[in-house]
Short mmCIF file of C-alpha atoms in Angstrom, two decimals:
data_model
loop_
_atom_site.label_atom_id
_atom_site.label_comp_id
_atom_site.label_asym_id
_atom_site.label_seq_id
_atom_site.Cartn_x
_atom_site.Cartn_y
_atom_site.Cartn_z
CA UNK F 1 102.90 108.19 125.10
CA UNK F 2 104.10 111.66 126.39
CA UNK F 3 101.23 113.88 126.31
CA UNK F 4 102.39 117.83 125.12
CA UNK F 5 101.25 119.72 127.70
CA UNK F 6 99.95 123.56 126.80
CA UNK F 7 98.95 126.84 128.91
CA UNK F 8 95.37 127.83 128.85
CA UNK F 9 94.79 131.60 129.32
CA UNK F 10 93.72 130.97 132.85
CA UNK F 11 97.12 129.12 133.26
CA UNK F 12 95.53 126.05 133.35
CA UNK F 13 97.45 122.77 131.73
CA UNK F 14 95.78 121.54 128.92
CA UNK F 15 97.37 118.11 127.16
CA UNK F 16 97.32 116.15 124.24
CA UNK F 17 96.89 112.61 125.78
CA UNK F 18 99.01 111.40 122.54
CA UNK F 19 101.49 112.71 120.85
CA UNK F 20 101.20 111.05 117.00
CA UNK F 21 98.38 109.34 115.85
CA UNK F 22 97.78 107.59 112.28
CA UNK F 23 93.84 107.32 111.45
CA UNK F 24 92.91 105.69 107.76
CA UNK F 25 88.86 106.57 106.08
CA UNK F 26 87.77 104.97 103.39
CA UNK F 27 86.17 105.96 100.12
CA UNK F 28 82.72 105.97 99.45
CA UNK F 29 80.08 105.99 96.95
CA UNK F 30 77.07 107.44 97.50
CA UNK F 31 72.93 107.66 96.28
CA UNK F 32 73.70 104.40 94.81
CA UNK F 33 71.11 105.80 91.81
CA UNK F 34 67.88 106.61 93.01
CA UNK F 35 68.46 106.58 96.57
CA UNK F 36 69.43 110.29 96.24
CA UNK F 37 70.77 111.23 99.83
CA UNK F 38 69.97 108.06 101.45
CA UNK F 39 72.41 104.86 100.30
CA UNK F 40 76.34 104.94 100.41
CA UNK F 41 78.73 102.27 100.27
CA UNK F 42 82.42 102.12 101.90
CA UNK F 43 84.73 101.11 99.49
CA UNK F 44 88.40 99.41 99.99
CA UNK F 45 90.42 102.74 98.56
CA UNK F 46 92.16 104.58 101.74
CA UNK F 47 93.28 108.20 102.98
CA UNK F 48 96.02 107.73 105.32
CA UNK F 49 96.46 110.83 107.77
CA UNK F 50 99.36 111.05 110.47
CA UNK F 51 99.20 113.98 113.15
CA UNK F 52 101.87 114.43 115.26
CA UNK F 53 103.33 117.03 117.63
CA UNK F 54 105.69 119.06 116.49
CA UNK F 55 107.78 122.23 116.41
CA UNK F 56 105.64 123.93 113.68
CA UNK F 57 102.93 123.75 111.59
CA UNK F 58 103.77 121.42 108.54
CA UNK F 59 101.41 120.00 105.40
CA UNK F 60 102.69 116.99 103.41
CA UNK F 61 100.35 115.29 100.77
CA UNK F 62 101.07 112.34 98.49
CA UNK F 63 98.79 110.22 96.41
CA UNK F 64 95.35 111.36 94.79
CA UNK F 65 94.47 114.86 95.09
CA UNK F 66 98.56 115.68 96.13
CA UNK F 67 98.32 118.47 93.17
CA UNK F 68 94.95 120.32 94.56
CA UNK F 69 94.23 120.42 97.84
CA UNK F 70 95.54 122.68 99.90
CA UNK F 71 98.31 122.33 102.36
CA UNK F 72 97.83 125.08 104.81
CA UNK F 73 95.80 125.32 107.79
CA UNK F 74 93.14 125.82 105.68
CA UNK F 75 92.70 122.35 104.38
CA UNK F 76 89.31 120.03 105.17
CA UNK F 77 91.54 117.70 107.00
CA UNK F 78 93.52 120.96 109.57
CA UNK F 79 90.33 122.50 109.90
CA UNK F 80 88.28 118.93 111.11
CA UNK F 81 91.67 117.94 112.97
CA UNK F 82 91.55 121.60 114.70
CA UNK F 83 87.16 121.81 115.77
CA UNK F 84 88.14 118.28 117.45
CA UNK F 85 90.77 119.68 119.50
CA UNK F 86 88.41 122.97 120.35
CA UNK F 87 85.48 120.40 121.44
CA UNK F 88 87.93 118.65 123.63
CA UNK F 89 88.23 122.11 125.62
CA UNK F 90 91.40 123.62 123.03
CA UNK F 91 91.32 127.10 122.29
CA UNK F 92 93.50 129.42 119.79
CA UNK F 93 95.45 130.51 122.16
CA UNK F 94 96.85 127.08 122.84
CA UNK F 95 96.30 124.60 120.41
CA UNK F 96 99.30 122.77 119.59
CA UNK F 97 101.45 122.40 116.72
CA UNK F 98 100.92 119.89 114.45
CA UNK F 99 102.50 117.99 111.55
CA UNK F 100 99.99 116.20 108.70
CA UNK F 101 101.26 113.66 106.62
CA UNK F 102 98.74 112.61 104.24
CA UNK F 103 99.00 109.37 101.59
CA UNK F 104 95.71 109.42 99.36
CA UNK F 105 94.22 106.09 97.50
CA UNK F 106 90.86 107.47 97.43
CA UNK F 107 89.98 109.52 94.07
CA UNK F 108 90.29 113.56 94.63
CA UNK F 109 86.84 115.11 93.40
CA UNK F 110 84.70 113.05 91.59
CA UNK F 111 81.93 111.62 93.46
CA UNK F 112 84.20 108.98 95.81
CA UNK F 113 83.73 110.98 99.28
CA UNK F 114 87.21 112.28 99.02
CA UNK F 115 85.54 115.20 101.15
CA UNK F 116 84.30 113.02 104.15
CA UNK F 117 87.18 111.20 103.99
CA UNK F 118 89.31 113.71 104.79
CA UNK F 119 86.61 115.41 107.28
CA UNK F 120 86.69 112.15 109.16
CA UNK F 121 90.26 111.58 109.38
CA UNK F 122 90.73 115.20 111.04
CA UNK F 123 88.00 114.80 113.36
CA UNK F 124 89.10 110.99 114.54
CA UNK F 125 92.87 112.38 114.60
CA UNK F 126 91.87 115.08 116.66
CA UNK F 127 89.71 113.13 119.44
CA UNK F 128 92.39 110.31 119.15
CA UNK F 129 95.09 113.13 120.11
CA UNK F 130 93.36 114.59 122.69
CA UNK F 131 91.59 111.85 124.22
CA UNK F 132 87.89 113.27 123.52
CA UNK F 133 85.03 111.06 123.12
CA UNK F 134 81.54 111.41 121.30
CA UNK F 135 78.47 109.38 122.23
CA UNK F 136 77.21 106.77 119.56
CA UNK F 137 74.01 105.50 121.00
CA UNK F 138 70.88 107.41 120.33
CA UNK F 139 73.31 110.36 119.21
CA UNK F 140 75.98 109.27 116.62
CA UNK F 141 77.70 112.53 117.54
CA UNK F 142 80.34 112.15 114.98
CA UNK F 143 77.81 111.53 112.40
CA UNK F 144 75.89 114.83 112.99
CA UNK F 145 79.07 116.89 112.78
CA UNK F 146 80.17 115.31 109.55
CA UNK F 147 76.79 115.13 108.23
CA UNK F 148 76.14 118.90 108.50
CA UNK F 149 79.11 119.85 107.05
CA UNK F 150 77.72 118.05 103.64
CA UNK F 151 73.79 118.38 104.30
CA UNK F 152 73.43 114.61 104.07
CA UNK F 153 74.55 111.30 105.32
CA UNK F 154 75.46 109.23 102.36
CA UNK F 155 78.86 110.02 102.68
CA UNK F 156 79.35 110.29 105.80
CA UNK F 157 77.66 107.46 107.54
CA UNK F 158 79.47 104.57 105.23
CA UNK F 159 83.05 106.29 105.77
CA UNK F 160 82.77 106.37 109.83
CA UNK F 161 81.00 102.67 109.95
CA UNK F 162 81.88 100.94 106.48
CA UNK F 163 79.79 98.75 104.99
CA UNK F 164 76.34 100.21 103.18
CA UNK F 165 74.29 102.33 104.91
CA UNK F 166 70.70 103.61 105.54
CA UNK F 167 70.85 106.99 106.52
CA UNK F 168 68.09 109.34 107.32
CA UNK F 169 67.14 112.61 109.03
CA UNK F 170 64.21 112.31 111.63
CA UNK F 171 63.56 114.52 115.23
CA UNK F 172 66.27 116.59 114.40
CA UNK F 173 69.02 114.47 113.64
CA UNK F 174 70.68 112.26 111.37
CA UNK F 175 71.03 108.43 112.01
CA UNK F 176 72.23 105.34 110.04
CA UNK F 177 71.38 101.30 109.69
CA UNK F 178 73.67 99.13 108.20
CA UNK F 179 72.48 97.44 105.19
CA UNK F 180 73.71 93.41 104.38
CA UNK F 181 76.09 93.73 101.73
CA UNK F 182 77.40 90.27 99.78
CA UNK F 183 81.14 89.89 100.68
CA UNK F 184 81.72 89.17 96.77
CA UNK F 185 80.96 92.53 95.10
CA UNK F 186 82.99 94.24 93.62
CA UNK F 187 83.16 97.82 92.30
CA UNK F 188 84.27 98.79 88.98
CA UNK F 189 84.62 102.38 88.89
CA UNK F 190 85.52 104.77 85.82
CA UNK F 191 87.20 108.07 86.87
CA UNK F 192 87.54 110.79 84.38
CA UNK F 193 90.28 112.41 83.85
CA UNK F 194 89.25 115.96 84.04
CA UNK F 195 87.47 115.98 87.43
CA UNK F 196 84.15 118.38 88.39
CA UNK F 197 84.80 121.57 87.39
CA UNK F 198 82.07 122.81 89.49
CA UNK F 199 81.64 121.61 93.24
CA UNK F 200 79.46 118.88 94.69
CA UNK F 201 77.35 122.12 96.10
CA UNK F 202 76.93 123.59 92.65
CA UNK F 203 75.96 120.73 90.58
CA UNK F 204 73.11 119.93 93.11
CA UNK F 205 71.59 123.09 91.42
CA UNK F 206 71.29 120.15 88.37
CA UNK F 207 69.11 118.26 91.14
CA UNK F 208 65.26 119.42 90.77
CA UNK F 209 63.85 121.06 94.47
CA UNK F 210 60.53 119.39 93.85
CA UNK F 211 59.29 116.25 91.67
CA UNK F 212 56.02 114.74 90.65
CA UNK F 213 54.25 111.85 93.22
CA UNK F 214 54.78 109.53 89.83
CA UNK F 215 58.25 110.00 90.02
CA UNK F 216 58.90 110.12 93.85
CA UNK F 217 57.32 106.73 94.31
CA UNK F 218 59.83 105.32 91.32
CA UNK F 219 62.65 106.46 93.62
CA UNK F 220 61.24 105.00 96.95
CA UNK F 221 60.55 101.96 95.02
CA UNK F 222 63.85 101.05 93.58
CA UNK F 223 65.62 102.52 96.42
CA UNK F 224 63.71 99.87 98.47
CA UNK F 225 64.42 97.26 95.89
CA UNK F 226 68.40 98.13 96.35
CA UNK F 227 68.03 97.32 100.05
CA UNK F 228 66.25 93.95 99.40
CA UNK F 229 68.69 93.07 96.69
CA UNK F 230 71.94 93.22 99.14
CA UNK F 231 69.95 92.08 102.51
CA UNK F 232 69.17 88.66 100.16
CA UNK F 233 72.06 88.63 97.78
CA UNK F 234 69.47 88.86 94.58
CA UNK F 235 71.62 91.16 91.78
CA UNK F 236 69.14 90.60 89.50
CA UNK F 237 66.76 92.62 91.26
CA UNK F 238 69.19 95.45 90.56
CA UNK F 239 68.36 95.79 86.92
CA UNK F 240 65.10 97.49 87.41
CA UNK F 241 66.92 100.15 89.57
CA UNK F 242 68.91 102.23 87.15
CA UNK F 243 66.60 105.03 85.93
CA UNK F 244 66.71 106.67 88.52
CA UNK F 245 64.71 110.36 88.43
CA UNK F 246 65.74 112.61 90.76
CA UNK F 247 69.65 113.81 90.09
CA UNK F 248 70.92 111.52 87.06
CA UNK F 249 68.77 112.80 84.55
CA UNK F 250 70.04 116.67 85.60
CA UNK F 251 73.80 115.64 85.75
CA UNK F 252 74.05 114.02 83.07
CA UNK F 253 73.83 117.28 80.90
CA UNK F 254 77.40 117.48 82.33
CA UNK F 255 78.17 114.33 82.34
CA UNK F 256 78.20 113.23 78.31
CA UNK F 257 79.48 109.38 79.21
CA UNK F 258 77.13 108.71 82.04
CA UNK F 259 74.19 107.16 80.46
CA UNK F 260 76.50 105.56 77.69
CA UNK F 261 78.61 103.90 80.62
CA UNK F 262 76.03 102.84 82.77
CA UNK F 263 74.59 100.88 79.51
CA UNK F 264 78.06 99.28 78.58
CA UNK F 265 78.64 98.59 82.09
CA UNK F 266 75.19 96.28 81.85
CA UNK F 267 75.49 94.89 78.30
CA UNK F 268 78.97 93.75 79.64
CA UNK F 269 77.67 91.71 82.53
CA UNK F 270 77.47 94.08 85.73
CA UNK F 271 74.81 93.72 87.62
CA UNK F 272 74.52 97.75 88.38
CA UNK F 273 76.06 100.60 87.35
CA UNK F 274 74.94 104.23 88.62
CA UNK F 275 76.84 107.78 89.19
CA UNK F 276 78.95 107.99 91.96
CA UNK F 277 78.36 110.50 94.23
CA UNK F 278 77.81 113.69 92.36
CA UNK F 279 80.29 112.41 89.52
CA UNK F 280 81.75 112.54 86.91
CA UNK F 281 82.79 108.95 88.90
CA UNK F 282 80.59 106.11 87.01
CA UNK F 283 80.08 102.76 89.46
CA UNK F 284 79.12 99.63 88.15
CA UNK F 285 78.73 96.78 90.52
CA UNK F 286 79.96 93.48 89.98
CA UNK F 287 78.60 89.99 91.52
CA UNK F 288 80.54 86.77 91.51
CA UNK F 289 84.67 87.52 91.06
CA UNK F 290 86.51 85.48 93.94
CA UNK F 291 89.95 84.88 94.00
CA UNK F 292 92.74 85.28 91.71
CA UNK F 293 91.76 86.48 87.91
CA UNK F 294 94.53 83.51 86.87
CA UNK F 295 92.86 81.11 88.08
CA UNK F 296 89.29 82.04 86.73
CA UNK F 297 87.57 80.57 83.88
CA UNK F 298 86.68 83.78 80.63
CA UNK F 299 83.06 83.77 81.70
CA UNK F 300 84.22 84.61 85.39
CA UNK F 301 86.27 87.82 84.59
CA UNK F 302 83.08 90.34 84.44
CA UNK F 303 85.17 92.74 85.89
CA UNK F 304 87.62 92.70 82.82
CA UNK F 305 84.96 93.02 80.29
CA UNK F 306 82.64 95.85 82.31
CA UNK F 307 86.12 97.76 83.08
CA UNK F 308 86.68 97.15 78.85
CA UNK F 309 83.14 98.33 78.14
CA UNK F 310 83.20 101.13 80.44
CA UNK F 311 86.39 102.60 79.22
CA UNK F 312 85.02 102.04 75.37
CA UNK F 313 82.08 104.02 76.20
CA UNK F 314 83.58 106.58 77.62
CA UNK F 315 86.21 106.74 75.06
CA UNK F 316 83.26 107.13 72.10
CA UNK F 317 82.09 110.28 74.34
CA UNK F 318 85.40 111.82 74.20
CA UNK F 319 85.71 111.21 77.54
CA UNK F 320 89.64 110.32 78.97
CA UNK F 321 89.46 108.41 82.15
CA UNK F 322 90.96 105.23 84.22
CA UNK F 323 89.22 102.63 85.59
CA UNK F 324 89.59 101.52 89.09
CA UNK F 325 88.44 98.20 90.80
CA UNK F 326 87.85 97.53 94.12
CA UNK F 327 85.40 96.41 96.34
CA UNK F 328 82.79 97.53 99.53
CA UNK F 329 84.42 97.26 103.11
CA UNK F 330 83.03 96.61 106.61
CA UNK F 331 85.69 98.88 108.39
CA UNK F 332 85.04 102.51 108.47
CA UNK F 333 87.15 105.44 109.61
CA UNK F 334 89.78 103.84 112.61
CA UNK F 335 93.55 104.37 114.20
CA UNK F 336 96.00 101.99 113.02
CA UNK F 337 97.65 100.83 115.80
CA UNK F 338 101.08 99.41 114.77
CA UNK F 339 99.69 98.72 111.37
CA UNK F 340 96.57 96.99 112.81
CA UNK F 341 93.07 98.36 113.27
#
């Protein structure tokens, strides 16, 4: 492509080594219960973002979150596409002009990384446009700037790599280890209607600063016992991990159809159900649905009956919401190139 060539201060030719790019980032789900800060999961529920040059700023939003987020320069998406552009040597006196077209599948604030999502899909647009690169190895560049934007990697790790991941903070930076996750999972999420009325940064005030040793080895416990359920496909080994102790307890004073979900989700067959994120989002995780529901036998449909239970549950807590079903995916945040990765 055409690159749009602009005039640094100095005079100097700076250019956009493309002139339209369409980048996709998934949804996520993250703490997976008790590993508070640690576990997130990709899931297969999209944001679609197109940047290209253009003749003036324009903002055009579709899909889940259309209604709230803003569509100025200040929106997540602008602001991540823009601090790409300035790393690959852009300045405000001649950074281009840009047109956003955004299509959303991923569900706008409650707990499914809508956030990174859209922090991703600036950042990768941005690079993409200007030809910028980040190093991965014994860096994961991109990770640190997303992650410090949020304070954590749950998010952020699972929606640039897909897949579940491990991610930590050690010698001063954040890093990530993809965890095996069984192809046939699926996610059965219930989204409330009425989303957070406080952000993901104020109802961490729920979350307790410090906790007792008894309860900070049940965490590191059944957070371990998550990893060694999906590295050797053993969902049973799930059921001992849904108390968890750190956040869930605190949120779920907001939250009245949390606890009630997660049980109904269980009675009903799933093999795990936990909060999503910071919520209201519940996830319960389902083993075993291949294929077409026609084809299945009654006792193969889980999905049907946690979705059933789930909405019940909430319904009993006067809580409206939808249910969505999807499932984990190995692709992270990428360019579609002619409709392909």
């Amino acid at each position: 492509m055409e690159g749009q060539s602009t005039l640094s201060p100095l005079g100097m030719s700076k250019q956009l080594v493309r002139t339209a790019v369409t980048v996709r980032a998934p949804a996520t789900t993250a703490n997976l219960g008790p590993a508070f800060d640690v576990l997130g999961m990709a899931m297969d529920l999209w944001m679609t973002v197109r940047v290209e040059s253009a003749s003036r700023f324009e903002m055009h939003v579709s899909g889940e979150g259309a209604a709230d987020v803003a569509t100025d320069e200040g929106n997540l998406i602008v602001a991540c596409c823009y601090r790409a552009l300035e790393l690959a040597g852009f300045t405000k006196t001649n950074m281009p002009r840009l047109k956003f077209t955004v299509t959303s599948d991923v569900p706008f604030g409650c707990g499914c990384g809508s956030s990174s999502a859209a922090a991703i899909a600036g950042v990768l647009a941005g690079l993409s446009l200007s030809g910028h690169t980040m190093p991965v190895t014994g860096s994961e560049t991109l990770l640190q700037l997303i992650a410090e934007l949020e304070g954590h990697p749950d998010n952020a790790a699972p929606a640039i790599y897909g897949g579940v991941q491990l991610g930590i903070h050690t010698a001063g930076r954040f890093s990530s280890h993809r965890v095996s996750t069984p192809s046939y999972i699926w996610c059965v999420l219930f989204v409330p209607k009425n989303k957070m009325k406080q952000n993901t940064h104020a109802t961490r005030k729920l979350v307790p600063s410090e906790v007792s040793m008894k309860d900070a080895v049940h965490n590191m416990g059944r957070t371990a016992l998550i990893t060694l359920a999906f590295a050797t496909d053993k969902p049973e080994l799930l059921r001992e991990c849904t108390d968890d102790r750190f956040h869930q307890p605190g949120r779920s004073s907001i939250f009245p159809h949390l606890n009630a979900t997660i049980e109904a989700a269980m009675r009903a067959g799933a093999a795990y159900a936990f909060l999503s994120g910071a919520g209201p989002t519940v996830c319960a995780l389902v083993w075993g649905r291949r294929g077409d529901t026609v084809t299945m036998q009654r006792s193969e449909r889980r999905c049907d009956d946690v979705a059933a239970g789930m909405l019940e549950a909430a319904t009993r807590c006067g809580v409206p919401g939808a249910i969505r079903i999807t499932r984990p995916t190995d692709d992270g945040a990428h360019v579609v190139t002619n409709g392909k990765i």
